[in-house]
PDB file of C-alpha atoms and ligand atoms in Angstrom:
ATOM      1  CA  MET D 143     -58.631  72.693  -0.448  1.00  0.00           C
ATOM      2  CA  ALA D 144     -60.315  72.159   2.906  1.00  0.00           C
ATOM      3  CA  TRP D 145     -63.605  71.671   2.185  1.00  0.00           C
ATOM      4  CA  ARG D 146     -63.781  70.434  -1.507  1.00  0.00           C
ATOM      5  CA  SER D 147     -63.945  67.084  -0.590  1.00  0.00           C
ATOM      6  CA  SER D 148     -66.522  67.758   2.421  1.00  0.00           C
ATOM      7  CA  GLY D 149     -70.053  65.114   2.041  1.00  0.00           C
ATOM      8  CA  THR D 150     -72.174  64.725   4.329  1.00  0.00           C
ATOM      9  CA  SER D 151     -71.568  60.798   4.984  1.00  0.00           C
ATOM     10  CA  ASN D 152     -68.398  58.875   4.917  1.00  0.00           C
ATOM     11  CA  ALA D 153     -69.009  56.875   0.938  1.00  0.00           C
ATOM     12  CA  GLU D 154     -69.655  60.350  -0.035  1.00  0.00           C
ATOM     13  CA  LEU D 155     -66.306  61.880   1.830  1.00  0.00           C
ATOM     14  CA  VAL D 156     -65.084  59.433   0.252  1.00  0.00           C
ATOM     15  CA  GLU D 157     -65.846  59.799  -3.805  1.00  0.00           C
ATOM     16  CA  ASN D 158     -65.204  63.598  -3.772  1.00  0.00           C
ATOM     17  CA  MET D 159     -61.632  62.609  -2.012  1.00  0.00           C
ATOM     18  CA  VAL D 160     -61.796  60.123  -5.384  1.00  0.00           C
ATOM     19  CA  ARG D 161     -62.928  62.819  -7.281  1.00  0.00           C
ATOM     20  CA  ASN D 162     -60.251  65.592  -6.455  1.00  0.00           C
ATOM     21  CA  GLY D 163     -57.597  63.336  -6.901  1.00  0.00           C
ATOM     22  CA  LEU D 164     -56.291  62.658  -3.199  1.00  0.00           C
ATOM     23  CA  ILE D 165     -57.738  58.802  -2.888  1.00  0.00           C
ATOM     24  CA  LYS D 166     -56.030  57.297  -6.584  1.00  0.00           C
ATOM     25  CA  GLU D 167     -55.616  53.886  -5.495  1.00  0.00           C
ATOM     26  CA  PRO D 168     -58.684  51.240  -5.420  1.00  0.00           C
ATOM     27  CA  GLU D 169     -57.367  49.762  -2.202  1.00  0.00           C
ATOM     28  CA  VAL D 170     -56.933  52.979  -0.556  1.00  0.00           C
ATOM     29  CA  LYS D 171     -60.728  53.873  -1.541  1.00  0.00           C
ATOM     30  CA  GLU D 172     -61.915  50.663  -0.050  1.00  0.00           C
ATOM     31  CA  ALA D 173     -60.075  51.033   3.100  1.00  0.00           C
ATOM     32  CA  PHE D 174     -61.036  53.632   3.241  1.00  0.00           C
ATOM     33  CA  LEU D 175     -64.545  53.103   2.667  1.00  0.00           C
ATOM     34  CA  LYS D 176     -64.531  50.225   5.647  1.00  0.00           C
ATOM     35  CA  VAL D 177     -63.358  52.882   8.448  1.00  0.00           C
ATOM     36  CA  ASP D 178     -66.635  55.137   9.471  1.00  0.00           C
ATOM     37  CA  ARG D 179     -64.952  58.444  10.666  1.00  0.00           C
ATOM     38  CA  ALA D 180     -68.008  59.275  13.002  1.00  0.00           C
ATOM     39  CA  HIS D 181     -66.148  56.529  14.891  1.00  0.00           C
ATOM     40  CA  TYR D 182     -62.355  58.883  15.548  1.00  0.00           C
ATOM     41  CA  ALA D 183     -63.792  62.922  14.962  1.00  0.00           C
ATOM     42  CA  PRO D 184     -66.219  63.827  16.985  1.00  0.00           C
ATOM     43  CA  SER D 185     -67.735  66.678  15.539  1.00  0.00           C
ATOM     44  CA  PHE D 186     -67.869  67.411  11.336  1.00  0.00           C
ATOM     45  CA  PRO D 187     -66.518  63.847  10.525  1.00  0.00           C
ATOM     46  CA  TYR D 188     -67.738  64.071   7.292  1.00  0.00           C
ATOM     47  CA  ASP D 189     -65.910  67.795   6.945  1.00  0.00           C
ATOM     48  CA  ASP D 190     -62.389  67.240   5.078  1.00  0.00           C
ATOM     49  CA  SER D 191     -61.114  70.074   7.799  1.00  0.00           C
ATOM     50  CA  PRO D 192     -59.141  69.328  11.294  1.00  0.00           C
ATOM     51  CA  GLN D 193     -61.183  68.303  14.161  1.00  0.00           C
ATOM     52  CA  PRO D 194     -60.274  68.781  17.662  1.00  0.00           C
ATOM     53  CA  ILE D 195     -59.897  65.558  19.822  1.00  0.00           C
ATOM     54  CA  GLY D 196     -58.771  66.861  23.241  1.00  0.00           C
ATOM     55  CA  HIS D 197     -55.344  67.136  25.256  1.00  0.00           C
ATOM     56  CA  ALA D 198     -54.227  70.396  22.079  1.00  0.00           C
ATOM     57  CA  ALA D 199     -54.728  67.352  19.155  1.00  0.00           C
ATOM     58  CA  THR D 200     -56.818  67.153  16.452  1.00  0.00           C
ATOM     59  CA  ILE D 201     -57.726  64.338  13.727  1.00  0.00           C
ATOM     60  CA  SER D 202     -56.511  65.456  10.508  1.00  0.00           C
ATOM     61  CA  ALA D 203     -58.121  66.452   7.695  1.00  0.00           C
ATOM     62  CA  PRO D 204     -59.498  63.573   5.729  1.00  0.00           C
ATOM     63  CA  HIS D 205     -57.524  64.974   2.820  1.00  0.00           C
ATOM     64  CA  MET D 206     -53.903  64.699   4.738  1.00  0.00           C
ATOM     65  CA  HIS D 207     -54.820  61.217   5.592  1.00  0.00           C
ATOM     66  CA  ALA D 208     -55.036  59.891   2.196  1.00  0.00           C
ATOM     67  CA  THR D 209     -51.921  61.662   0.944  1.00  0.00           C
ATOM     68  CA  ALA D 210     -50.284  59.970   3.259  1.00  0.00           C
ATOM     69  CA  VAL D 211     -51.839  56.247   2.694  1.00  0.00           C
ATOM     70  CA  GLU D 212     -51.161  56.940  -0.679  1.00  0.00           C
ATOM     71  CA  HIS D 213     -47.092  57.790  -0.247  1.00  0.00           C
ATOM     72  CA  LEU D 214     -47.003  54.787   2.182  1.00  0.00           C
ATOM     73  CA  LEU D 215     -49.167  52.548   0.806  1.00  0.00           C
ATOM     74  CA  PRO D 216     -46.270  49.919  -1.700  1.00  0.00           C
ATOM     75  CA  PHE D 217     -44.624  49.764   1.786  1.00  0.00           C
ATOM     76  CA  VAL D 218     -47.967  48.922   3.912  1.00  0.00           C
ATOM     77  CA  LEU D 219     -50.091  45.987   1.248  1.00  0.00           C
ATOM     78  CA  PRO D 220     -48.758  42.589   1.698  1.00  0.00           C
ATOM     79  CA  THR D 221     -46.387  41.201  -1.031  1.00  0.00           C
ATOM     80  CA  ASP D 222     -44.830  38.041  -1.503  1.00  0.00           C
ATOM     81  CA  ASP D 223     -41.867  39.440  -0.331  1.00  0.00           C
ATOM     82  CA  ARG D 224     -43.466  41.221   2.298  1.00  0.00           C
ATOM     83  CA  PRO D 225     -46.336  38.801   3.769  1.00  0.00           C
ATOM     84  CA  ALA D 226     -46.605  40.150   7.349  1.00  0.00           C
ATOM     85  CA  PRO D 227     -46.012  44.252   6.784  1.00  0.00           C
ATOM     86  CA  ARG D 228     -45.211  45.948  10.114  1.00  0.00           C
ATOM     87  CA  VAL D 229     -46.508  49.477  10.281  1.00  0.00           C
ATOM     88  CA  LEU D 230     -45.710  52.136  13.088  1.00  0.00           C
ATOM     89  CA  ASP D 231     -48.132  55.408  13.286  1.00  0.00           C
ATOM     90  CA  ILE D 232     -46.884  57.773  15.376  1.00  0.00           C
ATOM     91  CA  GLY D 233     -49.356  60.379  16.968  1.00  0.00           C
ATOM     92  CA  SER D 234     -52.372  57.779  16.368  1.00  0.00           C
ATOM     93  CA  GLY D 235     -54.315  60.160  18.633  1.00  0.00           C
ATOM     94  CA  SER D 236     -58.236  59.391  17.290  1.00  0.00           C
ATOM     95  CA  GLY D 237     -56.515  55.838  15.416  1.00  0.00           C
ATOM     96  CA  TYR D 238     -58.340  56.325  12.804  1.00  0.00           C
ATOM     97  CA  LEU D 239     -55.350  56.265  10.225  1.00  0.00           C
ATOM     98  CA  THR D 240     -54.370  53.416  12.134  1.00  0.00           C
ATOM     99  CA  HIS D 241     -57.113  51.825  11.687  1.00  0.00           C
ATOM    100  CA  VAL D 242     -57.515  52.312   7.949  1.00  0.00           C
ATOM    101  CA  LEU D 243     -54.008  51.679   7.434  1.00  0.00           C
ATOM    102  CA  ALA D 244     -54.427  48.197   9.152  1.00  0.00           C
ATOM    103  CA  GLU D 245     -57.516  47.552   6.683  1.00  0.00           C
ATOM    104  CA  LEU D 246     -54.738  47.722   4.186  1.00  0.00           C
ATOM    105  CA  ALA D 247     -51.463  45.931   5.745  1.00  0.00           C
ATOM    106  CA  GLY D 248     -53.906  42.781   5.518  1.00  0.00           C
ATOM    107  CA  SER D 249     -54.404  39.362   8.243  1.00  0.00           C
ATOM    108  CA  ARG D 250     -50.821  38.848   9.049  1.00  0.00           C
ATOM    109  CA  ALA D 251     -50.060  42.553   9.599  1.00  0.00           C
ATOM    110  CA  VAL D 252     -49.107  44.510  12.853  1.00  0.00           C
ATOM    111  CA  VAL D 253     -49.947  48.322  13.339  1.00  0.00           C
ATOM    112  CA  VAL D 254     -49.242  49.812  15.822  1.00  0.00           C
ATOM    113  CA  GLY D 255     -50.186  53.194  17.050  1.00  0.00           C
ATOM    114  CA  VAL D 256     -48.150  55.709  19.716  1.00  0.00           C
ATOM    115  CA  GLU D 257     -48.911  58.283  21.675  1.00  0.00           C
ATOM    116  CA  HIS D 258     -47.275  60.249  24.214  1.00  0.00           C
ATOM    117  CA  ILE D 259     -50.990  61.094  26.033  1.00  0.00           C
ATOM    118  CA  ALA D 260     -52.047  57.734  27.801  1.00  0.00           C
ATOM    119  CA  ALA D 261     -55.958  59.624  27.660  1.00  0.00           C
ATOM    120  CA  LEU D 262     -55.461  59.453  23.784  1.00  0.00           C
ATOM    121  CA  ARG D 263     -53.901  56.112  23.545  1.00  0.00           C
ATOM    122  CA  ASP D 264     -56.989  55.109  25.305  1.00  0.00           C
ATOM    123  CA  LEU D 265     -58.599  56.859  22.495  1.00  0.00           C
ATOM    124  CA  GLY D 266     -57.553  55.303  19.691  1.00  0.00           C
ATOM    125  CA  GLU D 267     -58.137  52.524  21.325  1.00  0.00           C
ATOM    126  CA  LYS D 268     -62.099  53.393  22.518  1.00  0.00           C
ATOM    127  CA  ASN D 269     -62.685  54.771  19.148  1.00  0.00           C
ATOM    128  CA  MET D 270     -61.646  51.138  17.268  1.00  0.00           C
ATOM    129  CA  ASN D 271     -64.014  49.652  20.028  1.00  0.00           C
ATOM    130  CA  LYS D 272     -66.969  51.310  18.330  1.00  0.00           C
ATOM    131  CA  SER D 273     -66.898  48.879  15.465  1.00  0.00           C
ATOM    132  CA  ASP D 274     -66.764  44.828  15.325  1.00  0.00           C
ATOM    133  CA  ARG D 275     -64.153  45.423  12.525  1.00  0.00           C
ATOM    134  CA  GLY D 276     -62.040  47.063  15.307  1.00  0.00           C
ATOM    135  CA  LYS D 277     -62.789  45.362  17.700  1.00  0.00           C
ATOM    136  CA  GLU D 278     -61.351  42.021  15.910  1.00  0.00           C
ATOM    137  CA  LEU D 279     -58.533  44.321  15.070  1.00  0.00           C
ATOM    138  CA  LEU D 280     -57.339  44.903  18.417  1.00  0.00           C
ATOM    139  CA  ARG D 281     -58.411  41.213  19.457  1.00  0.00           C
ATOM    140  CA  GLU D 282     -56.491  39.565  17.246  1.00  0.00           C
ATOM    141  CA  GLY D 283     -53.228  41.888  17.669  1.00  0.00           C
ATOM    142  CA  ARG D 284     -52.944  43.206  14.585  1.00  0.00           C
ATOM    143  CA  VAL D 285     -53.836  46.882  16.030  1.00  0.00           C
ATOM    144  CA  ARG D 286     -51.792  47.879  18.894  1.00  0.00           C
ATOM    145  CA  PHE D 287     -52.734  51.113  20.891  1.00  0.00           C
ATOM    146  CA  ARG D 288     -49.182  52.226  23.171  1.00  0.00           C
ATOM    147  CA  VAL D 289     -47.932  55.425  24.707  1.00  0.00           C
ATOM    148  CA  GLY D 290     -44.222  56.556  24.458  1.00  0.00           C
ATOM    149  CA  ASP D 291     -42.345  59.475  22.787  1.00  0.00           C
ATOM    150  CA  GLY D 292     -42.455  58.961  19.056  1.00  0.00           C
ATOM    151  CA  ARG D 293     -39.436  60.581  18.648  1.00  0.00           C
ATOM    152  CA  LYS D 294     -37.651  57.593  19.570  1.00  0.00           C
ATOM    153  CA  GLY D 295     -39.843  55.416  17.553  1.00  0.00           C
ATOM    154  CA  TRP D 296     -40.890  51.847  18.806  1.00  0.00           C
ATOM    155  CA  VAL D 297     -40.260  48.558  19.717  1.00  0.00           C
ATOM    156  CA  GLU D 298     -42.662  46.032  20.967  1.00  0.00           C
ATOM    157  CA  PRO D 299     -41.966  44.198  23.456  1.00  0.00           C
ATOM    158  CA  GLY D 300     -40.505  40.825  22.076  1.00  0.00           C
ATOM    159  CA  GLU D 301     -40.125  42.332  18.676  1.00  0.00           C
ATOM    160  CA  GLU D 302     -36.949  43.878  19.799  1.00  0.00           C
ATOM    161  CA  ASP D 303     -35.179  42.654  15.845  1.00  0.00           C
ATOM    162  CA  LYS D 304     -38.203  43.945  14.088  1.00  0.00           C
ATOM    163  CA  LYS D 305     -38.329  46.821  11.973  1.00  0.00           C
ATOM    164  CA  TRP D 306     -40.998  49.011  10.160  1.00  0.00           C
ATOM    165  CA  ASP D 307     -41.815  48.660   6.507  1.00  0.00           C
ATOM    166  CA  ALA D 308     -43.940  52.192   6.830  1.00  0.00           C
ATOM    167  CA  ILE D 309     -43.578  54.490   8.922  1.00  0.00           C
ATOM    168  CA  HIS D 310     -46.392  57.335   9.493  1.00  0.00           C
ATOM    169  CA  VAL D 311     -45.695  60.477  11.648  1.00  0.00           C
ATOM    170  CA  GLY D 312     -48.472  62.419  12.678  1.00  0.00           C
ATOM    171  CA  ALA D 313     -47.346  65.401  14.327  1.00  0.00           C
ATOM    172  CA  ALA D 314     -44.166  68.025  13.421  1.00  0.00           C
ATOM    173  CA  ALA D 315     -40.817  66.626  14.190  1.00  0.00           C
ATOM    174  CA  ALA D 316     -38.034  69.282  14.965  1.00  0.00           C
ATOM    175  CA  GLU D 317     -35.485  67.274  12.708  1.00  0.00           C
ATOM    176  CA  LEU D 318     -35.459  63.848  11.538  1.00  0.00           C
ATOM    177  CA  HIS D 319     -34.714  62.362  14.558  1.00  0.00           C
ATOM    178  CA  GLN D 320     -31.747  58.974  13.597  1.00  0.00           C
ATOM    179  CA  GLY D 321     -33.481  57.285  16.343  1.00  0.00           C
ATOM    180  CA  LEU D 322     -36.434  57.307  14.037  1.00  0.00           C
ATOM    181  CA  LEU D 323     -34.785  56.585  10.686  1.00  0.00           C
ATOM    182  CA  ASP D 324     -33.102  53.391  12.552  1.00  0.00           C
ATOM    183  CA  GLN D 325     -36.033  51.818  13.064  1.00  0.00           C
ATOM    184  CA  LEU D 326     -37.162  51.812   9.737  1.00  0.00           C
ATOM    185  CA  LYS D 327     -36.327  48.653   7.269  1.00  0.00           C
ATOM    186  CA  SER D 328     -34.806  47.678   4.599  1.00  0.00           C
ATOM    187  CA  PRO D 329     -36.562  48.375   2.326  1.00  0.00           C
ATOM    188  CA  GLY D 330     -38.877  50.927   4.125  1.00  0.00           C
ATOM    189  CA  ARG D 331     -40.928  54.696   3.404  1.00  0.00           C
ATOM    190  CA  MET D 332     -41.281  56.997   6.592  1.00  0.00           C
ATOM    191  CA  PHE D 333     -43.856  60.072   5.849  1.00  0.00           C
ATOM    192  CA  ILE D 334     -43.015  62.596   8.416  1.00  0.00           C
ATOM    193  CA  PRO D 335     -43.569  65.890   8.583  1.00  0.00           C
ATOM    194  CA  VAL D 336     -40.800  68.203   9.524  1.00  0.00           C
ATOM    195  CA  ASP D 337     -39.552  71.935  10.664  1.00  0.00           C
ATOM    196  CA  ASP D 338     -38.409  73.997   8.119  1.00  0.00           C
ATOM    197  CA  ASP D 339     -34.717  74.438   9.116  1.00  0.00           C
ATOM    198  CA  ASP D 340     -34.817  78.470   8.671  1.00  0.00           C
ATOM    199  CA  GLY D 341     -36.162  79.129  12.619  1.00  0.00           C
ATOM    200  CA  GLY D 342     -39.380  79.837  11.171  1.00  0.00           C
ATOM    201  CA  TRP D 343     -42.686  78.374  11.731  1.00  0.00           C
ATOM    202  CA  GLY D 344     -43.284  76.636   8.450  1.00  0.00           C
ATOM    203  CA  GLN D 345     -43.188  72.765   8.239  1.00  0.00           C
ATOM    204  CA  HIS D 346     -42.800  70.138   4.828  1.00  0.00           C
ATOM    205  CA  VAL D 347     -43.764  66.845   5.077  1.00  0.00           C
ATOM    206  CA  TRP D 348     -40.623  64.433   3.329  1.00  0.00           C
ATOM    207  CA  CYS D 349     -41.246  61.382   2.372  1.00  0.00           C
ATOM    208  CA  ILE D 350     -38.076  58.784   3.198  1.00  0.00           C
ATOM    209  CA  ASP D 351     -37.360  55.903   1.368  1.00  0.00           C
ATOM    210  CA  LYS D 352     -34.438  53.032   2.720  1.00  0.00           C
ATOM    211  CA  ASP D 353     -33.286  51.287  -0.163  1.00  0.00           C
ATOM    212  CA  GLU D 354     -32.575  47.262   0.319  1.00  0.00           C
ATOM    213  CA  HIS D 355     -28.885  48.164   0.763  1.00  0.00           C
ATOM    214  CA  GLY D 356     -29.854  50.425   3.480  1.00  0.00           C
ATOM    215  CA  LYS D 357     -29.492  53.868   1.483  1.00  0.00           C
ATOM    216  CA  VAL D 358     -31.562  57.098   2.289  1.00  0.00           C
ATOM    217  CA  THR D 359     -33.427  59.284   0.415  1.00  0.00           C
ATOM    218  CA  ARG D 360     -35.359  62.309   1.552  1.00  0.00           C
ATOM    219  CA  LYS D 361     -37.524  63.733  -0.842  1.00  0.00           C
ATOM    220  CA  LYS D 362     -39.509  67.281   0.370  1.00  0.00           C
ATOM    221  CA  LEU D 363     -43.490  67.331  -0.479  1.00  0.00           C
ATOM    222  CA  PHE D 364     -45.514  70.054   0.167  1.00  0.00           C
ATOM    223  CA  GLY D 365     -45.873  72.531   3.001  1.00  0.00           C
ATOM    224  CA  VAL D 366     -48.533  71.765   6.316  1.00  0.00           C
ATOM    225  CA  ARG D 367     -49.692  73.080   9.952  1.00  0.00           C
ATOM    226  CA  TYR D 368     -48.887  69.865  11.868  1.00  0.00           C
ATOM    227  CA  VAL D 369     -49.197  69.979  15.743  1.00  0.00           C
ATOM    228  CA  PRO D 370     -45.814  69.208  17.449  1.00  0.00           C
ATOM    229  CA  LEU D 371     -44.127  66.222  17.988  1.00  0.00           C
ATOM    230  CA  THR D 372     -42.863  67.261  21.849  1.00  0.00           C
ATOM    231  CA  ASP D 373     -42.788  66.353  25.186  1.00  0.00           C
ATOM    232  CA  PRO D 374     -45.903  65.257  26.815  1.00  0.00           C
ATOM    233  CA  PRO D 375     -47.677  68.250  28.425  1.00  0.00           C
ATOM    234  CA  GLY D 376     -46.424  68.966  31.827  1.00  0.00           C
ATOM    235  CA  HIS D 377     -43.210  68.114  31.550  1.00  0.00           C
TER     236      HIS D 377
HETATM  237  N1  SAH Y 539     -52.936  61.092  13.510  1.00  0.00           N
HETATM  238  C1  SAH Y 539     -53.592  61.555  14.677  1.00  0.00           C
HETATM  239  C2  SAH Y 539     -52.968  62.916  14.474  1.00  0.00           C
HETATM  240  C3  SAH Y 539     -53.247  63.246  16.188  1.00  0.00           C
HETATM  241  S1  SAH Y 539     -53.115  64.804  15.816  1.00  0.00           S
HETATM  242  C4  SAH Y 539     -55.264  61.158  14.179  1.00  0.00           C
HETATM  243  O1  SAH Y 539     -55.343  62.160  12.647  1.00  0.00           O
HETATM  244  O2  SAH Y 539     -55.714  61.347  14.983  1.00  0.00           O
HETATM  245  C5  SAH Y 539     -51.194  64.619  16.637  1.00  0.00           C
HETATM  246  C6  SAH Y 539     -50.979  63.747  17.943  1.00  0.00           C
HETATM  247  O3  SAH Y 539     -49.018  63.611  17.851  1.00  0.00           O
HETATM  248  C7  SAH Y 539     -51.126  64.162  19.322  1.00  0.00           C
HETATM  249  O4  SAH Y 539     -52.023  63.237  19.407  1.00  0.00           O
HETATM  250  C8  SAH Y 539     -50.039  63.969  19.863  1.00  0.00           C
HETATM  251  O5  SAH Y 539     -50.715  63.726  21.230  1.00  0.00           O
HETATM  252  C9  SAH Y 539     -49.152  63.586  19.590  1.00  0.00           C
HETATM  253  N2  SAH Y 539     -47.874  63.529  19.686  1.00  0.00           N
HETATM  254  C10 SAH Y 539     -47.249  64.784  19.778  1.00  0.00           C
HETATM  255  N3  SAH Y 539     -46.236  64.338  20.144  1.00  0.00           N
HETATM  256  C11 SAH Y 539     -45.497  63.468  20.506  1.00  0.00           C
HETATM  257  C12 SAH Y 539     -44.028  61.819  20.861  1.00  0.00           C
HETATM  258  N4  SAH Y 539     -43.518  62.842  21.197  1.00  0.00           N
HETATM  259  N5  SAH Y 539     -44.468  61.087  21.044  1.00  0.00           N
HETATM  260  C13 SAH Y 539     -45.954  60.402  20.554  1.00  0.00           C
HETATM  261  N6  SAH Y 539     -47.148  61.268  19.916  1.00  0.00           N
HETATM  262  C14 SAH Y 539     -46.836  62.520  20.116  1.00  0.00           C
END
């Protein structure tokens, strides 16, 4: 799959992902067209493959970003019941997905990217500052980049009582951390790669739903290769 959606421009990459059925919803297409991957991927931005961004991290492949957004979409788009969605992007890395999620979540939303490496927190912010739109989202506090251990989730200072409608985890967790689950709203949805529990190297993405009564259901989606959700280097 890695090469099939590659393009020579952002628009071509997005069109190819639509044609290959990776982007299905018109809102998702629109959001991906608004964010130029060249601001986030240092090399081959329109290739459908992961690219190194330093600090042993990668910007995920476009088809993975598209798949994650398609799954989280119902909990990211603003509705009458959820006029101001709160979205958490753990392991924000390049900041690309954080930006795409903010385009979808609407003008009253808060999207927070969490990195455990300060230099990568800064990279996300630097990349967003490359466009006027990114600058605006940062200035208005609709996108915030923070340093923290994403395995514990994230609580915004002054917003201690507020949970998250959607949580995206961009690195593979050793387990489905309870702290993260506790921070998911009812209803809410989390997209998280988790190591298989057979002690091997396999990982699968799980879609975790919490319904309005707090009941949690877990759906195993597909196998992946993500960098691990770990202690920061040197600890
Ligand atoms: N969504 C990013 C993916 C970056 S790769 C993108 O597409 O650009 C995964 C990221 O998770 C890395 O940047 C890594 O630094 C970060 N990470 C790993 N463990 C973490 C932890 N415990 N808390 C927060 N971020 C973590």
